[in-house]
């Protein structure tokens, strides 16, 4: 059984690229998956161009015309997911909060990457907050998505040592490298948990 995943992005899409690279060289131990679709709420997301150039189906539905009404935007999104036979959603820098109804519908079939060692530093500006808190270790976490933002059960994480000379930028760049290592491994774990024997 090959699982068809949709990757949701809002910007540059470097995590998407790491997952696409992994999809191209799956080992027999890895749970088989293919990228059926890259979705964005931002039609100008840089990552969409990259995905298109790889021959991956891309769909963007701008959320802005729908204002605060998530229902219609998510209904259109869901239709696109169902029409394309998507089994599993991977949020990779998707910057729009999903409604509780959407999370419920995809419960156990949707994961996210967050740039901190959860439960520390939920939300935005995680690198700045890790430095301000005097943390010695920082990192990234992949977790199941539940209705509470950054609150779902943790699947796996990767630590990054904070150096004395670190700035927000230098720390962000090492955490991003760690994300690219973590996400393929965590996706494999999640697929095995959900669809394995
Ligand atoms: C990553 O740091 C991710 O953890 C956060 O947004 C960033 C997205 O980067 N949620 P990219 O679009 O995957 O390059």
Tab-separated table of C-alpha atoms in Angstrom, residues 53-193:
chain	number	residue	atom	x	y	z
A	53	UNK	CA	9.024	22.146	-11.693
A	54	UNK	CA	9.324	18.649	-10.176
A	55	UNK	CA	6.087	17.625	-11.844
A	56	UNK	CA	4.181	17.503	-8.534
A	57	UNK	CA	0.536	18.587	-8.663
A	58	UNK	CA	0.123	21.932	-6.895
A	59	UNK	CA	-3.080	23.625	-5.790
A	60	UNK	CA	-3.361	26.983	-4.092
A	61	UNK	CA	-6.478	28.480	-2.614
A	62	UNK	CA	-5.904	31.946	-1.221
A	63	UNK	CA	-7.550	32.200	2.218
A	64	UNK	CA	-7.762	36.004	2.166
A	65	UNK	CA	-11.000	36.398	0.180
A	66	UNK	CA	-12.712	34.248	2.848
A	67	UNK	CA	-11.685	36.508	5.735
A	68	UNK	CA	-12.264	34.901	9.116
A	69	UNK	CA	-14.561	32.273	7.625
A	70	UNK	CA	-12.469	29.105	7.646
A	71	UNK	CA	-15.438	26.887	6.773
A	72	UNK	CA	-15.678	27.736	3.070
A	73	UNK	CA	-11.915	27.818	2.507
A	74	UNK	CA	-11.468	24.453	4.221
A	75	UNK	CA	-14.463	22.935	2.393
A	76	UNK	CA	-12.788	23.776	-0.942
A	77	UNK	CA	-9.501	22.431	0.353
A	78	UNK	CA	-11.123	19.197	1.531
A	79	UNK	CA	-12.761	18.740	-1.850
A	80	UNK	CA	-9.346	19.017	-3.546
A	81	UNK	CA	-7.886	16.477	-1.093
A	82	UNK	CA	-10.687	13.982	-1.663
A	83	UNK	CA	-10.693	14.424	-5.457
A	84	UNK	CA	-6.989	13.631	-5.480
A	85	UNK	CA	-7.250	10.588	-3.215
A	86	UNK	CA	-5.119	12.041	-0.414
A	87	UNK	CA	-4.682	9.731	2.612
A	88	UNK	CA	-2.439	11.813	4.842
A	89	UNK	CA	-1.534	15.487	5.387
A	90	UNK	CA	1.934	16.805	6.211
A	91	UNK	CA	2.052	20.438	7.356
A	92	UNK	CA	5.439	21.928	6.460
A	93	UNK	CA	5.532	25.633	7.234
A	94	UNK	CA	1.758	25.988	6.757
A	95	UNK	CA	1.073	29.262	8.529
A	96	UNK	CA	-2.725	29.132	8.697
A	97	UNK	CA	-4.448	27.707	11.755
A	98	UNK	CA	-6.867	24.917	10.797
A	99	UNK	CA	-10.315	24.747	12.370
A	100	UNK	CA	-11.219	22.182	15.031
A	101	UNK	CA	-13.605	20.569	12.515
A	102	UNK	CA	-10.848	20.135	9.939
A	103	UNK	CA	-8.470	18.736	12.584
A	104	UNK	CA	-11.189	16.334	13.734
A	105	UNK	CA	-11.822	15.158	10.166
A	106	UNK	CA	-8.102	14.399	9.636
A	107	UNK	CA	-7.428	13.202	13.179
A	108	UNK	CA	-4.624	10.605	13.128
A	109	UNK	CA	-3.847	11.475	9.512
A	110	UNK	CA	-2.171	14.886	9.858
A	111	UNK	CA	1.249	15.849	11.259
A	112	UNK	CA	3.165	19.124	11.717
A	113	UNK	CA	6.732	20.251	12.285
A	114	UNK	CA	7.398	22.944	14.861
A	115	UNK	CA	10.744	24.733	15.350
A	116	UNK	CA	11.177	24.120	19.081
A	117	UNK	CA	11.424	21.239	21.499
A	118	UNK	CA	7.736	21.019	22.379
A	119	UNK	CA	6.089	21.581	24.816
A	120	UNK	CA	8.551	24.512	25.062
A	121	UNK	CA	7.912	27.605	22.919
A	122	UNK	CA	4.598	26.897	21.195
A	123	UNK	CA	3.587	29.520	18.612
A	124	UNK	CA	5.787	32.018	16.764
A	125	UNK	CA	9.331	33.437	17.215
A	126	UNK	CA	10.591	30.244	18.820
A	127	UNK	CA	14.314	30.909	18.234
A	128	UNK	CA	14.165	34.358	19.825
A	129	UNK	CA	12.286	32.973	22.814
A	130	UNK	CA	14.726	30.081	23.261
A	131	UNK	CA	17.628	32.583	23.351
A	132	UNK	CA	15.787	34.973	25.681
A	133	UNK	CA	14.952	32.125	28.060
A	134	UNK	CA	18.630	31.188	28.325
A	135	UNK	CA	17.946	27.661	27.062
A	136	UNK	CA	21.015	25.508	26.504
A	137	UNK	CA	19.277	23.221	24.031
A	138	UNK	CA	16.708	23.986	21.352
A	139	UNK	CA	15.459	22.013	18.347
A	140	UNK	CA	12.397	20.904	16.455
A	141	UNK	CA	9.487	18.541	16.971
A	142	UNK	CA	7.086	16.625	14.746
A	143	UNK	CA	3.679	16.005	16.293
A	144	UNK	CA	0.177	14.803	15.442
A	145	UNK	CA	-2.139	17.715	14.754
A	146	UNK	CA	-4.985	18.299	17.173
A	147	UNK	CA	-7.287	21.293	17.545
A	148	UNK	CA	-4.951	23.015	20.071
A	149	UNK	CA	-2.123	24.759	18.207
A	150	UNK	CA	1.209	22.851	18.630
A	151	UNK	CA	-0.399	20.587	21.230
A	152	UNK	CA	-0.825	17.187	19.611
A	153	UNK	CA	1.057	14.073	20.683
A	154	UNK	CA	4.779	14.178	19.934
A	155	UNK	CA	6.123	11.734	17.324
A	156	UNK	CA	9.828	12.611	17.338
A	157	UNK	CA	12.226	15.508	17.895
A	158	UNK	CA	15.778	16.580	17.121
A	159	UNK	CA	17.915	18.656	19.486
A	160	UNK	CA	20.252	21.515	18.610
A	161	UNK	CA	22.799	22.832	21.109
A	162	UNK	CA	22.613	26.590	21.622
A	163	UNK	CA	26.032	28.226	21.292
A	164	UNK	CA	27.125	31.298	23.285
A	165	UNK	CA	27.591	33.286	20.080
A	166	UNK	CA	24.225	32.288	18.561
A	167	UNK	CA	21.945	34.933	17.075
A	168	UNK	CA	18.322	34.299	16.159
A	169	UNK	CA	19.449	33.788	12.521
A	170	UNK	CA	22.313	31.377	13.208
A	171	UNK	CA	20.128	29.320	15.528
A	172	UNK	CA	17.237	29.297	13.034
A	173	UNK	CA	19.538	28.036	10.322
A	174	UNK	CA	20.866	25.106	12.425
A	175	UNK	CA	17.334	24.221	13.544
A	176	UNK	CA	16.185	24.221	9.905
A	177	UNK	CA	18.960	21.743	9.053
A	178	UNK	CA	17.757	19.587	11.942
A	179	UNK	CA	14.172	19.839	10.618
A	180	UNK	CA	15.281	18.476	7.248
A	181	UNK	CA	16.829	15.479	9.011
A	182	UNK	CA	13.907	14.979	11.374
A	183	UNK	CA	10.896	15.267	9.064
A	184	UNK	CA	11.573	12.265	6.773
A	185	UNK	CA	12.287	10.074	9.827
A	186	UNK	CA	9.209	11.288	11.717
A	187	UNK	CA	6.939	10.907	8.683
A	188	UNK	CA	8.074	7.293	8.385
A	189	UNK	CA	7.309	6.719	12.092
A	190	UNK	CA	3.889	8.375	11.759
A	191	UNK	CA	2.920	6.321	8.685
A	192	UNK	CA	3.966	3.123	10.434
A	193	UNK	CA	1.937	4.098	13.507
